[in-house]
GROMACS .gro file of C-alpha atoms in nm:
model
  376
    1MET     CA    1  11.670  10.752  10.317
    2ARG     CA    2  11.468  11.048  10.419
    3LYS     CA    3  11.647  11.294  10.644
    4PHE     CA    4  11.474  11.370  10.972
    5ALA     CA    5  11.668  11.676  11.080
    6TYR     CA    6  11.348  11.877  11.099
    7CYS     CA    7  11.216  11.650  11.361
    8MET     CA    8  11.481  11.754  11.609
    9ILE     CA    9  11.330  12.100  11.617
   10ALA     CA   10  10.982  12.079  11.486
   11LEU     CA   11  10.839  11.900  11.781
   12THR     CA   12  10.839  12.218  11.984
   13LEU     CA   13  10.620  12.392  11.735
   14VAL     CA   14  10.251  12.427  11.799
   15GLY     CA   15  10.180  12.777  11.690
   16CYS     CA   16  10.305  13.119  11.576
   17SER     CA   17  10.514  13.199  11.877
   18ARG     CA   18  10.698  13.064  12.168
   19GLU     CA   19  10.438  13.226  12.393
   20PHE     CA   20  10.165  13.030  12.216
   21VAL     CA   21  10.347  12.705  12.285
   22GLU     CA   22  10.386  12.778  12.652
   23SER     CA   23  10.022  12.899  12.688
   24ILE     CA   24   9.888  12.575  12.538
   25TYR     CA   25  10.116  12.319  12.694
   26ASP     CA   26  10.210  12.474  13.033
   27VAL     CA   27  10.569  12.383  12.940
   28ASN     CA   28  10.807  12.310  13.229
   29TYR     CA   29  11.155  12.353  13.109
   30GLU     CA   30  11.329  12.260  13.436
   31PRO     CA   31  11.553  11.951  13.400
   32THR     CA   32  11.359  11.640  13.486
   33ASN     CA   33  11.587  11.358  13.385
   34ARG     CA   34  11.433  11.013  13.367
   35PHE     CA   35  11.695  10.880  13.602
   36ALA     CA   36  11.860  10.976  13.933
   37LYS     CA   37  12.082  11.281  13.903
   38ASN     CA   38  12.380  11.129  14.076
   39LEU     CA   39  12.371  10.833  13.830
   40ALA     CA   40  12.390  11.019  13.498
   41GLN     CA   41  12.497  11.371  13.452
   42LEU     CA   42  12.301  11.459  13.140
   43PRO     CA   43  12.093  11.772  13.056
   44GLY     CA   44  11.731  11.777  13.129
   45GLN     CA   45  11.487  11.636  12.886
   46PHE     CA   46  11.290  11.959  12.859
   47GLU     CA   47  11.565  12.196  12.765
   48LYS     CA   48  11.436  12.514  12.604
   49ASP     CA   49  11.551  12.547  12.254
   50THR     CA   50  11.434  12.891  12.148
   51ALA     CA   51  11.673  12.926  11.861
   52ALA     CA   52  11.540  12.610  11.686
   53LEU     CA   53  11.180  12.713  11.754
   54ASP     CA   54  11.235  13.059  11.615
   55ALA     CA   55  11.403  12.914  11.302
   56LEU     CA   56  11.076  12.729  11.229
   57ILE     CA   57  10.826  13.004  11.296
   58ASN     CA   58  10.861  13.151  10.948
   59SER     CA   59  10.865  12.825  10.763
   60PHE     CA   60  10.626  12.562  10.865
   61SER     CA   61  10.400  12.765  11.096
   62GLY     CA   62  10.422  13.060  10.861
   63ASN     CA   63  10.305  12.856  10.567
   64ILE     CA   64  10.010  12.721  10.769
   65GLU     CA   65   9.903  13.072  10.888
   66LYS     CA   66   9.925  13.204  10.534
   67ARG     CA   67   9.662  12.951  10.424
   68TRP     CA   68   9.449  12.895  10.733
   69GLY     CA   69   9.499  13.201  10.957
   70SER     CA   70   9.651  13.230  11.304
   71LYS     CA   71   9.363  13.061  11.481
   72GLU     CA   72   9.361  12.750  11.260
   73ILE     CA   73   9.716  12.618  11.309
   74LYS     CA   74   9.732  12.252  11.367
   75VAL     CA   75  10.029  12.021  11.389
   76ALA     CA   76  10.093  11.657  11.473
   77GLY     CA   77  10.117  11.557  11.838
   78LYS     CA   78  10.117  11.258  12.068
   79SER     CA   79   9.771  11.136  11.991
   80ASN     CA   80   9.677  11.315  11.671
   81TYR     CA   81   9.809  11.289  11.325
   82VAL     CA   82   9.815  11.604  11.103
   83LYS     CA   83   9.939  11.619  10.747
   84TYR     CA   84   9.925  11.901  10.492
   85ILE     CA   85   9.933  11.861  10.118
   86ASP     CA   86   9.858  12.076   9.814
   87ASN     CA   87  10.105  12.351   9.917
   88TYR     CA   88   9.923  12.368  10.258
   89LEU     CA   89   9.577  12.420  10.098
   90SER     CA   90   9.451  12.087  10.222
   91ARG     CA   91   9.503  11.896  10.542
   92ALA     CA   92   9.390  11.587  10.744
   93GLU     CA   93   9.368  11.556  11.123
   94VAL     CA   94   9.320  11.209  11.278
   95ASN     CA   95   9.227  11.243  11.645
   96PHE     CA   96   9.291  10.895  11.788
   97GLN     CA   97   9.158  10.969  12.129
   98GLU     CA   98   8.825  11.082  11.993
   99GLY     CA   99   8.821  10.849  11.699
  100LYS     CA  100   8.744  11.120  11.447
  101ILE     CA  101   8.907  11.220  11.116
  102LEU     CA  102   8.872  11.559  10.970
  103VAL     CA  103   8.974  11.628  10.614
  104GLU     CA  104   8.949  11.977  10.480
  105THR     CA  105   9.067  12.227  10.215
  106VAL     CA  106   9.065  12.605  10.157
  107SER     CA  107   9.159  12.575   9.791
  108PRO     CA  108   8.986  12.859   9.610
  109THR     CA  109   8.978  12.661   9.286
  110ASP     CA  110   8.806  12.326   9.251
  111PRO     CA  111   8.777  12.272   9.619
  112GLU     CA  112   8.586  11.944   9.581
  113GLY     CA  113   8.870  11.801   9.368
  114HIS     CA  114   9.133  11.913   9.628
  115LEU     CA  115   8.919  11.775   9.905
  116ARG     CA  116   8.878  11.442   9.722
  117ARG     CA  117   9.255  11.404   9.677
  118ALA     CA  118   9.312  11.481  10.044
  119ILE     CA  119   9.054  11.221  10.144
  120VAL     CA  120   9.224  10.952   9.933
  121THR     CA  121   9.563  11.046  10.054
  122THR     CA  122   9.448  11.016  10.416
  123LEU     CA  123   9.282  10.680  10.365
  124LEU     CA  124   9.576  10.534  10.183
  125THR     CA  125   9.864  10.691  10.388
  126PRO     CA  126  10.113  10.397  10.455
  127ASP     CA  127  10.178  10.262  10.801
  128ASP     CA  128  10.545  10.355  10.778
  129PRO     CA  129  10.613  10.686  10.951
  130MET     CA  130  10.953  10.694  10.771
  131SER     CA  131  10.776  10.769  10.448
  132VAL     CA  132  10.572  11.067  10.562
  133ASP     CA  133  10.706  11.416  10.629
  134LEU     CA  134  10.469  11.560  10.889
  135PHE     CA  135  10.630  11.900  10.887
  136SER     CA  136  10.582  12.002  10.529
  137SER     CA  137  10.314  11.987  10.254
  138GLN     CA  138  10.528  11.726  10.068
  139ASP     CA  139  10.314  11.459   9.887
  140ILE     CA  140  10.293  11.107  10.030
  141GLU     CA  141  10.380  10.807   9.811
  142LEU     CA  142  10.075  10.582   9.854
  143LYS     CA  143  10.211  10.232   9.869
  144GLY     CA  144  10.197   9.934  10.102
  145GLN     CA  145   9.940   9.871  10.377
  146PRO     CA  146   9.737  10.178  10.469
  147PHE     CA  147   9.797  10.311  10.822
  148LEU     CA  148   9.418  10.335  10.878
  149TYR     CA  149   9.331   9.990  10.734
  150ASN     CA  150   9.041   9.838  10.921
  151GLN     CA  151   9.008  10.152  11.135
  152VAL     CA  152   8.780  10.318  10.890
  153LEU     CA  153   8.488  10.162  10.699
  154ASP     CA  154   8.341  10.286  10.377
  155GLN     CA  155   7.968  10.333  10.292
  156ASP     CA  156   7.944   9.954  10.249
  157LYS     CA  157   8.099   9.893  10.587
  158GLN     CA  158   8.415   9.758  10.427
  159PRO     CA  159   8.776   9.838  10.525
  160ILE     CA  160   8.973  10.051  10.276
  161GLN     CA  161   9.293   9.901  10.138
  162TRP     CA  162   9.303   9.984   9.769
  163GLY     CA  163   9.280  10.296   9.567
  164TRP     CA  164   8.956  10.218   9.386
  165ARG     CA  165   8.774  10.179   9.722
  166ALA     CA  166   8.928  10.491   9.864
  167ASN     CA  167   8.833  10.699   9.551
  168ARG     CA  168   8.476  10.559   9.562
  169PHE     CA  169   8.439  10.645   9.933
  170ALA     CA  170   8.577  10.993   9.868
  171ASP     CA  171   8.310  11.053   9.604
  172TYR     CA  172   8.043  10.926   9.844
  173LEU     CA  173   8.157  11.152  10.119
  174ILE     CA  174   8.171  11.461   9.905
  175ALA     CA  175   7.826  11.379   9.753
  176ASN     CA  176   7.656  11.310  10.087
  177GLN     CA  177   7.844  11.468  10.379
  178LEU     CA  178   8.022  11.772  10.245
  179LYS     CA  179   8.020  12.074  10.483
  180VAL     CA  180   8.138  12.433  10.447
  181LYS     CA  181   8.265  12.676  10.716
  182GLN     CA  182   8.437  13.010  10.730
  183VAL     CA  183   8.809  12.998  10.798
  184ASP     CA  184   8.997  13.332  10.808
  185PHE     CA  185   8.762  13.501  10.562
  186LYS     CA  186   8.770  13.211  10.322
  187LYS     CA  187   8.562  12.906  10.276
  188ALA     CA  188   8.677  12.573  10.394
  189TYR     CA  189   8.524  12.258  10.253
  190TYR     CA  190   8.540  11.947  10.480
  191VAL     CA  191   8.417  11.603  10.576
  192GLU     CA  192   8.422  11.415  10.905
  193ILE     CA  193   8.490  11.048  10.902
  194PRO     CA  194   8.422  10.837  11.212
  195MET     CA  195   8.668  10.567  11.310
  196VAL     CA  196   8.550  10.228  11.428
  197GLU     CA  197   8.493  10.198  11.795
  198ASP     CA  198   8.786   9.952  11.858
  199GLN     CA  199   9.040  10.148  11.650
  200ILE     CA  200   9.289  10.156  11.941
  201GLN     CA  201   9.265   9.785  11.983
  202ILE     CA  202   9.310   9.732  11.613
  203ARG     CA  203   9.632   9.928  11.618
  204SER     CA  204   9.754   9.757  11.936
  205TYR     CA  205   9.721   9.415  11.761
  206GLN     CA  206   9.969   9.525  11.501
  207TYR     CA  207  10.242   9.537  11.753
  208ALA     CA  208  10.170   9.213  11.945
  209ASN     CA  209  10.473   9.023  11.830
  210ILE     CA  210  10.699   9.318  11.890
  211VAL     CA  211  10.564   9.368  12.243
  212GLN     CA  212  10.588   8.998  12.325
  213LYS     CA  213  10.954   8.993  12.208
  214ALA     CA  214  11.051   9.303  12.415
  215SER     CA  215  10.867   9.173  12.720
  216ARG     CA  216  11.063   8.847  12.714
  217LYS     CA  217  11.385   9.017  12.633
  218TYR     CA  218  11.370   9.272  12.921
  219ASP     CA  219  11.143   9.091  13.170
  220ILE     CA  220  10.878   9.362  13.164
  221PRO     CA  221  10.503   9.260  13.163
  222GLU     CA  222  10.331   9.287  12.827
  223ASP     CA  223  10.026   9.456  12.977
  224LEU     CA  224  10.256   9.730  13.112
  225ILE     CA  225  10.411   9.792  12.774
  226TYR     CA  226  10.070   9.806  12.612
  227ALA     CA  227   9.949  10.051  12.885
  228ILE     CA  228  10.252  10.273  12.833
  229ILE     CA  229  10.200  10.282  12.456
  230LYS     CA  230   9.827  10.363  12.494
  231THR     CA  231   9.900  10.648  12.741
  232GLU     CA  232  10.195  10.794  12.552
  233SER     CA  233  10.054  10.775  12.190
  234SER     CA  234   9.724  10.589  12.161
  235PHE     CA  235   9.926  10.341  11.946
  236ASN     CA  236  10.006  10.619  11.695
  237PRO     CA  237  10.347  10.538  11.553
  238TYR     CA  238  10.359  10.897  11.404
  239ALA     CA  239  10.345  11.043  11.753
  240VAL     CA  240  10.569  11.340  11.822
  241SER     CA  241  10.577  11.589  12.113
  242TRP     CA  242  10.726  11.931  12.212
  243ALA     CA  243  10.964  11.744  12.445
  244ASN     CA  244  11.151  11.587  12.138
  245ALA     CA  245  10.993  11.251  12.213
  246TYR     CA  246  10.923  11.014  11.927
  247GLY     CA  247  10.703  10.720  11.833
  248LEU     CA  248  10.482  10.475  12.027
  249MET     CA  249  10.652  10.496  12.358
  250GLN     CA  250  10.750  10.861  12.325
  251VAL     CA  251  11.120  10.793  12.371
  252VAL     CA  252  11.340  11.104  12.427
  253PRO     CA  253  11.661  11.043  12.237
  254LYS     CA  254  11.907  11.236  12.446
  255THR     CA  255  11.791  11.097  12.786
  256ALA     CA  256  11.619  10.772  12.792
  257GLY     CA  257  11.755  10.686  12.446
  258ARG     CA  258  12.108  10.772  12.531
  259ASP     CA  259  12.077  10.576  12.854
  260VAL     CA  260  11.964  10.263  12.673
  261TYR     CA  261  12.247  10.299  12.421
  262LYS     CA  262  12.502  10.320  12.694
  263LEU     CA  263  12.378  10.077  12.961
  264VAL     CA  264  12.194   9.822  12.744
  265LYS     CA  265  12.328   9.831  12.391
  266ASN     CA  266  12.690   9.917  12.492
  267LYS     CA  267  12.724  10.178  12.231
  268SER     CA  268  12.788  10.556  12.228
  269GLY     CA  269  12.558  10.827  12.110
  270GLN     CA  270  12.180  10.828  12.105
  271PRO     CA  271  11.904  10.697  11.872
  272THR     CA  272  11.797  10.911  11.582
  273PRO     CA  273  11.440  11.020  11.520
  274GLU     CA  274  11.424  10.797  11.214
  275TYR     CA  275  11.535  10.498  11.430
  276LEU     CA  276  11.269  10.571  11.689
  277PHE     CA  277  10.995  10.611  11.438
  278ASN     CA  278  11.040  10.234  11.358
  279PRO     CA  279  10.789  10.063  11.585
  280GLU     CA  280  11.014   9.770  11.672
  281ASN     CA  281  11.304   9.994  11.757
  282ASN     CA  282  11.083  10.221  11.957
  283ILE     CA  283  10.921   9.952  12.162
  284ASP     CA  284  11.255   9.783  12.222
  285THR     CA  285  11.411  10.110  12.344
  286GLY     CA  286  11.126  10.205  12.560
  287THR     CA  287  11.102   9.868  12.725
  288ALA     CA  288  11.483   9.861  12.764
  289TYR     CA  289  11.455  10.181  12.962
  290PHE     CA  290  11.201  10.011  13.195
  291HIS     CA  291  11.460   9.741  13.242
  292ILE     CA  292  11.712  10.008  13.352
  293LEU     CA  293  11.462  10.154  13.597
  294LYS     CA  294  11.389   9.815  13.739
  295THR     CA  295  11.749   9.672  13.762
  296ARG     CA  296  11.939   9.987  13.829
  297TYR     CA  297  11.781  10.311  13.934
  298LEU     CA  298  11.498  10.173  14.136
  299LYS     CA  299  11.645   9.826  14.220
  300ASP     CA  300  11.631   9.900  14.595
  301VAL     CA  301  11.248   9.906  14.597
  302ASN     CA  302  11.152   9.582  14.772
  303ASP     CA  303  10.794   9.516  14.697
  304PRO     CA  304  10.736   9.422  14.329
  305THR     CA  305  10.409   9.616  14.311
  306SER     CA  306  10.555   9.925  14.469
  307LEU     CA  307  10.851   9.887  14.224
  308GLU     CA  308  10.609   9.878  13.926
  309TYR     CA  309  10.435  10.192  14.048
  310SER     CA  310  10.770  10.367  14.090
  311MET     CA  311  10.891  10.260  13.740
  312ILE     CA  312  10.575  10.393  13.579
  313SER     CA  313  10.597  10.720  13.764
  314ALA     CA  314  10.976  10.751  13.678
  315TYR     CA  315  10.919  10.689  13.315
  316ASN     CA  316  10.724  11.010  13.303
  317GLY     CA  317  10.872  11.221  13.580
  318GLY     CA  318  11.212  11.081  13.643
  319THR     CA  319  11.359  10.876  13.931
  320GLY     CA  320  11.426  11.191  14.118
  321GLY     CA  321  11.060  11.280  14.106
  322VAL     CA  322  10.963  10.950  14.257
  323LEU     CA  323  11.216  10.981  14.542
  324ASN     CA  324  11.137  11.347  14.610
  325THR     CA  325  10.772  11.243  14.672
  326PHE     CA  326  10.898  11.072  14.993
  327SER     CA  327  11.201  11.276  15.096
  328LYS     CA  328  11.468  11.510  14.957
  329ASP     CA  329  11.728  11.279  15.092
  330ARG     CA  330  11.772  10.985  14.856
  331LYS     CA  331  11.850  10.722  15.134
  332ARG     CA  332  11.565  10.846  15.352
  333ALA     CA  333  11.331  10.845  15.052
  334MET     CA  334  11.400  10.483  14.965
  335SER     CA  335  11.364  10.383  15.332
  336ASP     CA  336  11.037  10.566  15.365
  337LEU     CA  337  10.907  10.417  15.035
  338ASN     CA  338  10.997  10.062  15.144
  339SER     CA  339  10.819  10.107  15.476
  340LEU     CA  340  10.486  10.157  15.306
  341GLN     CA  341  10.235   9.919  15.155
  342PRO     CA  342  10.190   9.921  14.769
  343ASN     CA  343   9.860  10.096  14.794
  344GLN     CA  344  10.018  10.363  15.012
  345VAL     CA  345  10.303  10.407  14.763
  346TYR     CA  346  10.042  10.448  14.483
  347TRP     CA  347   9.850  10.706  14.695
  348ALA     CA  348  10.168  10.906  14.756
  349LEU     CA  349  10.270  10.902  14.389
  350THR     CA  350   9.927  11.001  14.262
  351LYS     CA  351   9.861  11.267  14.541
  352LYS     CA  352  10.196  11.398  14.655
  353HIS     CA  353  10.432  11.371  14.352
  354PRO     CA  354  10.584  11.718  14.304
  355ASN     CA  355  10.470  11.712  13.932
  356SER     CA  356  10.093  11.709  13.860
  357GLU     CA  357  10.143  11.541  13.515
  358SER     CA  358  10.326  11.254  13.680
  359ARG     CA  359  10.042  11.211  13.931
  360ARG     CA  360   9.786  11.176  13.647
  361TYR     CA  361  10.026  10.957  13.450
  362LEU     CA  362  10.039  10.680  13.703
  363GLU     CA  363   9.670  10.673  13.732
  364LYS     CA  364   9.625  10.647  13.347
  365VAL     CA  365   9.877  10.374  13.304
  366THR     CA  366   9.745  10.160  13.597
  367LYS     CA  367   9.390  10.205  13.455
  368TYR     CA  368   9.492  10.104  13.093
  369LYS     CA  369   9.697   9.813  13.227
  370LYS     CA  370   9.386   9.639  13.355
  371GLU     CA  371   9.223   9.671  13.011
  372PHE     CA  372   9.485   9.445  12.856
  373ASN     CA  373   9.440   9.183  13.130
  374MET     CA  374   9.752   8.984  13.086
  375PRO     CA  375   9.919   8.781  13.356
  376LYS     CA  376  10.266   8.879  13.463
   0.00000   0.00000   0.00000
């Protein structure tokens, strides 16, 4: 089985230096555990790991910079898939939020041949994240159902499942849509491929049985699970983040993952990255954490709608963040929260929460939840 040790450190990498990371992501390294501090004495989920980051600067990022230049460094994130091949000469970026795919190469020899191979590889990449090393230029074994099946149509408006169709579409793109640009004093040959308009819905359908199973198991509404997945990853099972969060529901192993292991699974330790890259394991773990929020950390919230708002906010910014919105004193905070109507709780968590990301998070999730339109 592939070793995923690189994942434990690679997720903090988005550039050539730690300063670049912090300038792009406005990283907050203060502990913000996804549970009340007095209930679980664990380190914060955003611990600064400079040694791990520095160890990677001269490997992955260095290899990218060597080929593409310091201004063209791209790596996988929560809602985008990035994969390098050909010793970092070719790469693909799938932007799920914008519904666009960019495949490009800076190979000085036979650029069209390299680009053709990169296009085919992208179209036939399997839907199993366990089989793809996102943080190297290692080749991908093209087998099984393609990850992008039904999300991209060829020149005949047909989905791409087999090698012959992928190769034919690659030839068409190079013959009709090839573009050239300057990248770090060299030429980059590229094509842009649009995804179908309902690409997010198509991916969501793939996990319907898993979501239904988790919903029934942990008594969490299906539409809430779907909304969290859309917010966290745009249904990208390859999703990774600088906070060491993995997969569809962006589970952090050493905080939420460890809590689920201890309080739900009755086992020690924490889930591994490879465990969380499995969609079924990821959705089960993320939903189990919502169960913990509902039945343990926020069980004293009386109104069910206020409880749901609080759970959503706590999934992103911690139980402590929810309570601090109302008072620094835990008992006073819970009393104040329960004295409010649900719309007032929502207003407070989206306007007065101490963390701006958490304020936006609740707005996004509640908006997306309506899209799935499922009864509780």
